[in-house]
XYZ file of C-alpha atoms in Angstrom:
683
model
C 0.000 0.000 0.000
C 1.357 3.423 -0.933
C 2.384 5.510 2.054
C 0.374 8.672 2.569
C 2.295 10.178 5.481
C 5.988 11.014 5.744
C 6.270 9.561 9.225
C 5.255 6.070 8.107
C 8.522 5.651 6.194
C 12.086 4.940 7.357
C 13.399 7.544 9.788
C 16.712 8.316 11.447
C 16.187 11.159 13.896
C 18.596 13.716 15.317
C 17.560 15.921 18.236
C 19.744 18.960 18.817
C 19.175 20.155 22.396
C 20.085 23.760 21.723
C 21.751 26.025 24.278
C 20.539 29.610 24.081
C 24.029 31.061 24.588
C 25.140 29.340 21.362
C 22.426 30.929 19.229
C 24.618 33.607 17.666
C 26.910 31.008 16.096
C 24.154 29.009 14.397
C 24.543 28.738 10.621
C 21.406 27.075 9.257
C 22.939 25.820 6.005
C 25.980 24.367 7.743
C 23.927 22.623 10.443
C 21.592 21.127 7.834
C 24.516 19.933 5.696
C 26.223 18.307 8.693
C 22.946 16.630 9.685
C 22.618 15.206 6.188
C 26.193 13.913 6.410
C 25.176 11.968 9.532
C 22.513 10.158 7.424
C 19.670 11.637 9.508
C 16.438 12.428 7.683
C 14.453 13.933 10.588
C 15.641 16.687 12.907
C 14.125 17.768 16.243
C 14.916 21.274 17.501
C 13.824 23.621 20.274
C 11.028 25.916 19.098
C 8.859 26.983 22.026
C 7.793 26.656 25.631
C 10.755 27.262 27.919
C 12.252 29.546 25.262
C 10.763 30.790 22.006
C 13.306 30.370 19.209
C 11.419 32.884 17.091
C 9.801 36.289 17.666
C 6.685 35.075 19.433
C 3.778 37.440 19.860
C 2.092 35.303 22.539
C 2.179 37.093 25.877
C 4.265 35.389 28.569
C 6.168 33.290 25.995
C 9.799 33.781 26.988
C 11.734 34.741 23.833
C 15.363 33.614 23.583
C 17.381 36.759 24.362
C 20.198 35.611 22.067
C 18.102 35.454 18.891
C 19.357 37.615 16.006
C 17.169 40.715 15.686
C 17.423 41.190 11.931
C 16.459 37.731 10.603
C 14.217 34.727 11.283
C 16.617 31.987 12.398
C 13.875 29.379 12.786
C 12.680 29.876 9.208
C 16.249 29.679 7.947
C 16.728 26.355 9.736
C 13.473 24.849 8.481
C 14.186 25.928 4.894
C 17.744 24.560 5.018
C 16.583 21.184 6.294
C 13.707 20.956 3.831
C 16.073 21.725 0.948
C 17.852 18.483 1.870
C 14.591 16.541 2.352
C 15.073 16.452 6.133
C 11.822 16.744 8.075
C 11.650 19.315 10.873
C 9.971 18.395 14.189
C 9.391 21.284 16.601
C 10.165 20.587 20.256
C 7.975 22.284 22.874
C 8.303 22.105 26.656
C 5.552 23.758 28.682
C 6.543 22.138 31.985
C 8.483 25.183 33.241
C 8.692 28.910 32.569
C 10.381 31.919 34.083
C 9.941 34.019 37.198
C 8.634 37.125 35.425
C 5.623 35.105 34.320
C 5.250 33.716 37.835
C 5.090 37.217 39.297
C 2.283 38.149 36.905
C 0.423 34.825 36.739
C 1.129 32.939 39.980
C -2.040 30.859 39.497
C -0.365 29.064 36.568
C 2.292 27.362 38.689
C 2.493 24.059 40.543
C 2.502 24.221 44.353
C 3.846 22.177 47.202
C 1.328 21.472 49.950
C 2.632 24.561 51.826
C 1.703 26.632 48.720
C 5.335 27.329 47.777
C 6.189 26.872 44.073
C 8.534 24.259 42.587
C 11.775 26.081 41.769
C 13.898 24.631 38.963
C 17.599 25.298 38.657
C 17.715 28.066 41.247
C 21.259 27.068 42.182
C 22.542 27.207 38.594
C 25.543 29.526 38.252
C 25.421 32.427 35.817
C 23.146 35.298 34.867
C 19.958 33.279 34.298
C 16.322 33.977 35.076
C 14.643 31.695 37.589
C 12.419 28.872 36.312
C 9.437 27.276 38.077
C 7.201 24.255 37.366
C 3.876 24.998 35.708
C 0.643 23.277 36.717
C -0.730 20.815 34.130
C -4.274 21.995 34.892
C -3.428 25.687 34.570
C -3.941 28.188 31.789
C -0.246 28.228 30.866
C -0.219 24.593 29.755
C -3.642 24.897 28.145
C -5.731 27.601 26.410
C -4.002 30.720 27.730
C -0.414 30.088 26.587
C 0.398 26.625 25.187
C -2.508 26.507 22.726
C -1.858 29.942 21.166
C 1.880 29.185 21.041
C 1.292 25.945 19.134
C -1.148 27.616 16.748
C 1.228 30.537 16.177
C 4.055 28.211 15.145
C 1.814 25.998 13.000
C 0.446 29.001 11.104
C 3.720 30.856 10.751
C 6.171 28.001 9.987
C 6.248 24.935 7.732
C 6.983 22.399 10.469
C 6.477 18.667 9.880
C 5.755 17.465 13.411
C 5.512 18.433 17.088
C 7.268 16.791 20.027
C 6.155 17.513 23.602
C 9.061 17.239 25.994
C 8.496 16.601 29.727
C 4.674 16.470 29.489
C 4.087 14.776 32.849
C 2.136 16.658 35.515
C 3.853 17.698 38.739
C 2.316 16.706 42.063
C 0.502 19.992 42.540
C -1.523 21.104 45.576
C -2.925 24.327 44.113
C -6.608 25.116 44.555
C -7.416 24.252 40.950
C -5.908 20.774 41.357
C -7.607 20.264 44.719
C -10.987 21.164 43.198
C -10.418 18.839 40.249
C -9.371 15.962 42.514
C -12.531 16.396 44.592
C -14.673 16.462 41.435
C -13.024 13.361 39.948
C -12.783 11.123 43.006
C -15.421 12.565 45.324
C -12.957 12.976 48.197
C -10.561 15.759 49.224
C -7.044 15.627 47.814
C -4.672 13.804 50.202
C -1.944 15.852 51.830
C 0.822 13.511 50.645
C 1.672 12.628 47.035
C 2.103 8.960 47.929
C -1.583 8.852 48.890
C -2.852 10.188 45.534
C -5.027 7.890 43.477
C -2.539 5.929 41.301
C -4.071 7.387 38.126
C -4.227 11.022 39.244
C -1.007 12.412 37.758
C -1.497 10.373 34.624
C -5.030 11.712 34.260
C -3.876 15.324 34.623
C -1.182 14.722 32.012
C -3.600 13.131 29.538
C -6.230 15.833 30.049
C -3.620 18.466 29.232
C -2.249 16.622 26.197
C -5.758 16.123 24.834
C -6.250 19.901 24.730
C -2.953 20.417 22.915
C -3.564 17.568 20.469
C -6.971 18.980 19.535
C -5.432 22.417 18.972
C -2.800 20.936 16.652
C -5.380 19.009 14.630
C -7.691 22.009 14.355
C -4.844 24.112 12.970
C -2.997 21.608 10.744
C -4.499 18.142 10.724
C -1.565 16.551 8.883
C 1.030 17.490 11.516
C 1.693 14.540 13.872
C 2.169 14.820 17.633
C 4.925 12.777 19.268
C 4.632 11.891 22.963
C 6.841 10.329 25.579
C 5.936 6.867 26.823
C 7.568 5.515 29.986
C 7.787 1.733 29.556
C 9.393 0.960 32.918
C 8.610 1.372 36.577
C 12.162 2.067 37.685
C 12.338 0.677 41.175
C 16.010 0.675 42.018
C 17.263 3.063 44.751
C 17.099 6.754 44.000
C 15.134 6.476 40.784
C 11.990 8.142 42.051
C 8.428 7.473 40.956
C 7.365 7.344 37.324
C 3.748 6.704 36.444
C 3.412 4.037 33.783
C 0.577 4.781 31.372
C -1.197 2.495 28.962
C 0.420 2.678 25.551
C -3.051 2.485 23.995
C -4.200 5.528 25.971
C -1.116 7.412 24.805
C -1.971 6.687 21.175
C -5.441 8.154 21.751
C -3.889 11.638 21.783
C -0.772 11.185 19.636
C 0.271 9.836 16.270
C 3.633 8.520 17.490
C 5.346 7.743 20.768
C 8.955 7.702 21.851
C 10.629 5.817 24.641
C 13.869 6.838 26.284
C 16.728 4.472 27.024
C 19.285 6.584 28.774
C 22.469 4.727 29.627
C 23.065 6.584 32.871
C 26.603 5.511 33.663
C 26.943 8.439 36.078
C 24.972 6.357 38.590
C 28.083 4.260 38.888
C 28.347 0.511 38.752
C 27.426 0.201 42.434
C 24.479 2.583 41.948
C 22.778 0.355 39.421
C 23.524 1.275 35.809
C 20.733 0.154 33.450
C 20.508 -3.461 32.323
C 22.266 -4.492 29.140
C 18.942 -5.204 27.424
C 17.428 -1.875 28.551
C 16.997 -0.486 25.041
C 15.557 -3.694 23.623
C 12.937 -3.740 26.376
C 12.015 -0.111 25.823
C 11.381 -0.847 22.146
C 9.317 -3.940 22.867
C 7.323 -2.201 25.617
C 6.669 0.732 23.303
C 5.197 -1.479 20.575
C 1.479 -2.088 20.241
C 0.567 -5.731 19.709
C -0.672 -4.977 16.186
C 2.837 -3.655 15.334
C 1.121 -0.979 13.244
C 3.468 1.794 14.361
C 7.101 1.609 15.367
C 8.124 3.489 18.519
C 11.019 5.908 18.568
C 13.927 5.055 20.811
C 15.653 8.148 22.223
C 19.310 7.480 22.971
C 21.179 10.234 24.780
C 24.804 10.515 23.741
C 26.019 11.273 27.248
C 26.716 9.046 30.273
C 24.268 11.075 32.390
C 22.899 14.624 32.351
C 25.588 15.689 34.825
C 28.114 14.843 32.065
C 25.980 15.872 29.122
C 28.803 17.627 27.232
C 30.843 14.439 26.714
C 29.903 11.175 25.054
C 29.331 7.644 26.208
C 32.269 5.292 25.691
C 31.989 4.468 21.983
C 32.141 0.705 22.590
C 29.137 1.087 24.929
C 27.331 3.661 22.777
C 27.307 1.674 19.523
C 25.464 -1.497 20.654
C 23.178 0.583 22.898
C 22.043 2.482 19.796
C 21.930 -0.622 17.595
C 19.414 -2.305 19.900
C 16.790 0.189 18.663
C 16.633 -0.893 14.996
C 17.410 -4.511 15.923
C 14.299 -4.463 18.137
C 11.967 -2.928 15.579
C 12.260 0.707 16.668
C 13.294 4.019 15.098
C 16.560 5.458 16.368
C 16.343 8.999 17.779
C 19.691 10.547 18.692
C 19.813 13.181 21.429
C 22.851 15.448 21.692
C 23.626 18.658 23.549
C 24.249 21.496 21.113
C 24.806 21.211 17.364
C 27.890 19.935 15.451
C 29.958 23.116 15.816
C 29.454 23.194 19.599
C 29.874 19.440 20.173
C 33.538 19.243 21.123
C 33.468 15.476 21.740
C 33.569 14.505 18.068
C 33.346 10.809 18.928
C 29.607 11.369 19.406
C 29.075 12.505 15.821
C 31.273 9.759 14.391
C 29.285 7.073 16.245
C 25.933 8.588 15.215
C 26.928 8.592 11.552
C 28.282 5.042 11.761
C 25.062 3.619 13.190
C 22.780 5.597 10.878
C 24.597 4.263 7.828
C 24.191 0.736 9.196
C 20.462 1.368 9.618
C 20.169 2.547 6.013
C 21.441 -0.871 4.893
C 18.728 -2.668 6.899
C 15.720 -0.510 6.050
C 14.619 -2.138 2.789
C 14.624 -5.634 4.288
C 12.899 -4.512 7.501
C 10.088 -2.789 5.578
C 6.832 -4.350 6.824
C 8.641 -6.894 9.036
C 6.757 -8.436 11.957
C 8.210 -9.945 15.110
C 8.782 -13.688 14.954
C 9.267 -14.420 18.657
C 9.331 -17.798 20.379
C 7.871 -16.541 23.666
C 5.741 -13.777 25.160
C 6.678 -12.206 28.488
C 3.789 -10.745 30.479
C 5.127 -7.362 31.467
C 4.588 -4.932 34.336
C 7.928 -3.141 34.047
C 9.126 -4.136 37.504
C 12.305 -5.892 38.594
C 10.950 -9.435 38.186
C 9.817 -8.765 34.625
C 13.142 -7.185 33.734
C 15.070 -10.115 35.195
C 13.063 -12.607 33.153
C 13.710 -10.511 30.065
C 17.408 -10.658 30.890
C 17.185 -14.439 31.353
C 15.445 -14.975 28.018
C 17.875 -12.640 26.243
C 20.946 -14.441 27.540
C 19.442 -17.770 26.439
C 18.928 -16.351 22.908
C 15.175 -16.856 23.143
C 13.389 -14.292 20.979
C 10.453 -12.842 22.904
C 7.790 -10.141 22.806
C 6.130 -8.291 25.689
C 2.436 -8.236 26.561
C 1.404 -5.465 28.933
C -0.249 -6.665 32.133
C -3.041 -4.109 31.623
C -3.878 -5.373 28.119
C -4.099 -9.161 27.950
C -5.142 -10.074 24.417
C -6.142 -13.747 24.386
C -5.970 -14.074 20.621
C -2.531 -12.512 20.485
C -1.342 -14.626 23.427
C -2.368 -17.812 21.649
C 0.031 -17.058 18.783
C 3.065 -17.883 20.956
C 4.213 -21.405 21.918
C 5.464 -20.159 25.308
C 4.388 -17.554 27.884
C 6.266 -16.317 30.959
C 4.405 -14.878 33.986
C 6.878 -13.116 36.322
C 6.350 -12.662 40.037
C 3.518 -10.238 40.810
C 1.798 -10.446 37.415
C -0.541 -13.411 37.993
C -2.748 -11.328 40.291
C -3.397 -8.664 37.643
C -6.890 -8.509 36.200
C -7.578 -11.181 33.607
C -4.120 -12.791 33.713
C -5.021 -16.061 35.498
C -8.065 -16.643 33.313
C -6.081 -15.947 30.151
C -3.291 -18.317 31.248
C -5.731 -21.140 31.952
C -7.372 -20.796 28.538
C -3.982 -20.560 26.860
C -2.703 -23.758 28.512
C -5.836 -25.754 27.732
C -5.481 -24.806 24.077
C -1.897 -26.057 23.934
C 0.227 -23.234 25.315
C 3.251 -23.716 27.546
C 3.693 -21.432 30.573
C 6.240 -20.708 33.285
C 4.678 -18.969 36.302
C 6.814 -17.429 39.043
C 4.831 -16.466 42.152
C 5.923 -15.781 45.741
C 2.593 -14.609 47.139
C 1.252 -17.555 49.133
C -2.285 -16.153 49.248
C -2.314 -15.635 45.490
C -0.884 -19.125 44.918
C -3.590 -20.612 47.147
C -6.273 -18.754 45.208
C -4.819 -19.945 41.882
C -3.921 -23.457 43.078
C -5.839 -25.307 40.367
C -4.144 -23.276 37.660
C -0.722 -23.908 39.234
C -1.199 -27.615 39.848
C -0.876 -27.531 43.636
C -3.053 -28.145 46.694
C -4.846 -25.075 48.116
C -2.925 -25.080 51.418
C 0.033 -22.760 50.695
C 2.116 -21.149 53.436
C 4.652 -18.346 53.277
C 8.154 -19.303 54.344
C 11.074 -17.345 55.748
C 14.062 -16.076 53.756
C 16.541 -18.941 53.363
C 20.298 -18.858 52.888
C 22.877 -21.665 52.572
C 20.291 -23.776 50.730
C 19.950 -25.474 47.365
C 17.580 -26.391 44.557
C 17.776 -30.153 43.983
C 16.840 -31.714 40.633
C 14.359 -34.568 40.830
C 14.191 -37.496 38.421
C 11.124 -35.989 36.726
C 13.129 -32.821 36.199
C 16.291 -34.408 34.853
C 16.123 -32.222 31.732
C 16.387 -29.125 33.933
C 20.052 -29.872 34.634
C 21.088 -30.227 30.988
C 24.714 -29.051 30.610
C 25.011 -28.888 34.416
C 26.832 -31.918 35.827
C 25.438 -31.501 39.331
C 22.480 -32.710 41.352
C 21.789 -29.262 42.836
C 22.366 -25.548 42.324
C 22.594 -22.567 44.657
C 19.350 -21.304 46.186
C 18.487 -18.309 48.330
C 15.206 -16.592 49.116
C 11.720 -17.186 50.470
C 9.620 -20.187 49.434
C 5.866 -20.573 49.335
C 5.498 -23.995 50.922
C 3.068 -26.055 48.884
C 2.207 -29.612 47.851
C 1.685 -30.915 44.313
C -1.867 -31.736 43.280
C -2.643 -35.209 42.020
C -1.204 -35.645 38.548
C 1.398 -32.885 38.921
C 5.115 -33.668 38.696
C 7.738 -32.257 41.055
C 10.775 -31.276 38.987
C 12.912 -29.773 41.753
C 12.849 -29.655 45.537
C 14.374 -27.641 48.343
C 17.508 -28.656 50.226
C 17.145 -26.618 53.443
C 19.993 -24.572 54.971
C 22.920 -26.625 56.198
C 23.964 -23.881 58.664
C 23.135 -20.321 59.695
C 24.814 -17.857 57.342
C 27.237 -16.550 59.972
C 28.844 -20.004 60.492
C 28.725 -21.578 57.008
C 32.510 -21.546 56.773
C 33.483 -22.332 60.368
C 34.516 -24.992 60.785
C 34.507 -26.825 57.397
C 34.535 -30.111 59.311
C 30.863 -29.436 60.142
C 29.761 -28.463 56.608
C 27.816 -31.708 56.048
C 24.235 -31.191 54.866
C 21.942 -32.455 57.654
C 18.897 -32.909 55.376
C 19.830 -33.631 51.761
C 16.285 -34.288 50.593
C 12.828 -32.831 51.246
C 9.557 -33.104 49.362
C 9.143 -29.296 49.398
C 8.656 -28.351 45.716
C 10.657 -25.623 43.993
C 9.314 -26.509 40.526
C 5.999 -28.206 39.754
C 4.811 -29.197 36.270
C 1.143 -29.657 35.511
C -0.578 -30.731 32.319
C -3.960 -29.214 31.505
C -5.733 -29.925 28.264
C -3.223 -29.742 25.423
C -0.677 -27.625 27.277
C 1.629 -27.591 30.280
C 2.583 -25.189 33.065
C 5.633 -25.013 35.332
C 5.077 -23.260 38.662
C 8.004 -21.797 40.635
C 7.077 -21.006 44.279
C 10.176 -18.818 44.669
C 11.712 -15.772 42.959
C 14.129 -17.062 40.342
C 14.094 -13.508 38.987
C 15.636 -12.210 42.231
C 18.459 -14.728 41.997
C 19.195 -13.564 38.454
C 19.098 -9.917 39.421
C 21.280 -10.204 42.498
C 23.806 -12.919 41.668
C 23.783 -13.481 37.888
C 25.053 -17.056 38.251
C 25.220 -19.060 35.044
C 23.276 -21.963 36.631
C 20.182 -19.795 37.114
C 20.314 -18.594 33.514
C 20.797 -22.175 32.349
C 17.776 -23.225 34.403
C 15.603 -20.816 32.426
C 16.851 -22.162 29.101
C 16.327 -25.739 30.223
C 12.777 -25.052 31.436
C 11.971 -23.548 28.044
C 13.406 -26.567 26.244
C 11.528 -28.947 28.533
C 8.238 -27.274 27.635
C 8.794 -26.320 23.994
C 11.221 -28.926 22.710
C 13.308 -27.876 19.711
C 13.114 -24.115 19.255
C 12.279 -22.428 15.960
C 15.590 -20.560 16.205
C 18.530 -22.095 18.006
C 21.692 -20.043 18.460
C 25.152 -20.912 19.688
C 26.818 -17.694 20.782
C 28.054 -16.048 23.974
C 25.269 -14.917 26.300
C 26.357 -11.319 25.654
C 24.975 -11.481 22.103
C 21.343 -10.358 21.839
C 19.001 -12.041 19.353
C 15.808 -10.696 17.804
C 13.967 -12.126 14.805
C 11.480 -10.699 12.315
C 9.648 -12.052 9.301
C 8.318 -10.707 6.025
C 6.598 -12.549 3.187
C 9.984 -13.053 1.578
C 12.518 -13.417 4.416
C 13.391 -14.184 8.005
C 15.544 -11.432 9.505
C 17.772 -12.393 12.440
C 19.540 -9.603 14.341
C 22.674 -10.078 16.435
C 23.785 -7.236 18.737
C 27.132 -7.828 20.425
C 27.670 -6.442 23.935
C 30.562 -8.652 24.971
C 32.690 -7.288 27.775
C 32.451 -5.785 31.229
C 29.939 -2.917 31.519
C 30.450 -0.123 30.753
C 32.072 -1.491 27.611
C 35.515 -0.066 26.986
C 36.373 -2.079 23.887
C 34.479 -3.631 21.000
C 35.231 -7.344 21.256
C 34.146 -9.123 18.063
C 32.430 -12.476 18.508
C 33.398 -15.169 16.031
C 31.836 -18.406 14.852
C 28.183 -17.772 15.741
C 25.954 -20.674 14.687
C 22.208 -20.463 14.123
C 19.675 -23.064 13.060
C 16.267 -21.907 11.794
C 13.222 -24.039 11.098
C 12.015 -23.449 7.535
C 8.232 -23.235 7.047
C 6.762 -26.304 5.438
C 6.436 -25.879 1.691
C 9.037 -23.085 1.484
C 12.567 -23.282 0.132
C 15.545 -21.196 1.142
C 16.903 -19.341 -1.905
C 19.751 -17.613 -0.127
C 21.215 -16.420 3.158
C 23.042 -13.088 3.335
C 24.440 -10.566 5.784
C 23.063 -7.045 5.537
C 24.621 -4.586 7.996
C 28.299 -5.382 8.593
C 28.695 -7.498 5.423
C 30.328 -10.310 7.365
C 31.080 -13.698 5.802
C 28.781 -16.664 6.415
C 28.109 -20.191 5.220
C 24.833 -22.105 5.225
C 23.125 -25.339 4.274
C 19.635 -26.816 4.442
C 19.275 -29.846 6.664
C 16.044 -31.777 7.352
C 13.665 -28.834 7.301
C 16.076 -26.381 8.872
C 18.723 -24.019 7.582
C 22.016 -24.129 9.475
C 24.087 -20.931 9.367
C 27.604 -20.123 10.508
C 28.403 -16.425 10.803
C 32.120 -15.705 10.834
C 31.990 -12.619 13.040
C 29.836 -9.913 14.610
C 31.555 -6.721 15.700
C 28.570 -4.630 16.864
C 25.382 -5.412 14.928
C 24.678 -7.786 12.094
C 21.428 -8.818 10.439
C 21.107 -12.085 8.552
C 18.405 -12.318 5.894
C 17.158 -15.845 5.149
C 15.399 -15.449 1.806
C 12.547 -17.785 0.872
C 11.119 -18.717 -2.510
């Protein structure tokens, strides 16, 4: 079908986060030429909100004091980009504005419960005006400032799209917000943010965005709105609270969404730098299950906003960026300044390198759909992320299904489903799992809530009497005869175990695959003396893995948090256990890969090809060197009735060999440096 809209085609996006003090040095033609040289075909630039980058006539719109007085810089930029067929997306941020506006319109600003405003950047050095947070329910973010600003730009300039930065509502205790809370929920607003209704801030944000979206469409209906989507609930120390909206609700007031995968190395290794598969997960979480629209993946070039004027280590930066296209997303670069002011030239070199790799993949990826082996039910929390890590390191291609949107028909398309700890209790999940298993699906359920396990005992294949246990150390998971396949490639009868167990008993007909070996000593004396290290009880009938058949399918229940073991210890045995459970349930996988666990695998399919992506992140994080991986082997099941006409590399042009063998195609890829895509072409 012929594309009608520019934003439905291939895109490589560059966002220049402009600094007002650099305005005088901006040469529109030079910036546009350098952007074209980086192989970007969409540019995002500051236009309005915090600063107007044009001579705005809207009252209270803070105009950039450094703008040239005798020419229209914004028009020059747009014209220069358009001359090179680069689309121009205008960035607006209405979340803060300056103190002169506050003095004249104090009712527009967010308030703490003591009525004081939220100051932003008041300790910043230099001759700057003071900024304050605006209220999402106020006139500034709606009809009195934001709406006329958007309409002014749309009428005056030939922009191609609008991006709303920082659209989330602040926790505001102003009278307008208090009145709205009372009207919505029928009770007074709580005095503490933690006691707000969970949907309150999200509702305020969406109400505000709806007003802005309608204004855009009324003025120029063909201009798309791009919105942030937060796919994670970051719950490691110091991260703060982020409300996680429904992706489907976001699309109700936007044409496109973007996720953000910031590799915040400035947290430090001990502070919890993001997981290796962070970007892949953001792309998968930002994708609707119909795959109709690809999400943008914003990748900041810096190792944290406190170091925003230098770049990530290039060896870390390259695969982090490559995860976006390899996971079905659209890469959106974010840099501070523009090429002339970016003194760390490694940033620009890496951006250009990845964009040119993407160009090579675009034709093959046109119309491609995910071809995953498993679906991971997703709530964004630590357990879900750990399971994603476990599947990734076992080279099991997977998709995500949001816990708030369980689509039974879509679920049934996968041979395997994973239900991480905490997800089974979500609305509709247990019922969907039971139907899925009866119809032939295979499921792994992790659940540590004894009450929830008791309620779902029939689904899990256990007796209803389930009791919560204490946290155990110095203990083990022992493989039973029925679970012999779980110790494949592990020449041991047991593996390390730590954590709480929901004590349960298998129901009639269920098989116990693994049991608990209880602690052999209190933790403080495990090593003293070694003469007393004998295990007093080497066998119990307390299950740690139970398999139940129901209808045409099977389910494995884990009454402990395997995800916590992965997250905290990252032992190879626990990763291997995940791979072995999958093989026990599924048998021979559609795609089998022999490669280091540091190589990420995703797979897509078109009418003419299978497309297998390999992203190499080998090395200690943060990566300091690119360490090529050699001799990767992959075996892909060929659809019945189809013939392989060729196998080729697309991105890095590496060498490979292949042969068909009993309904499969076996491939050996000589090397992957950063990112390679193999196309398996069918007749």
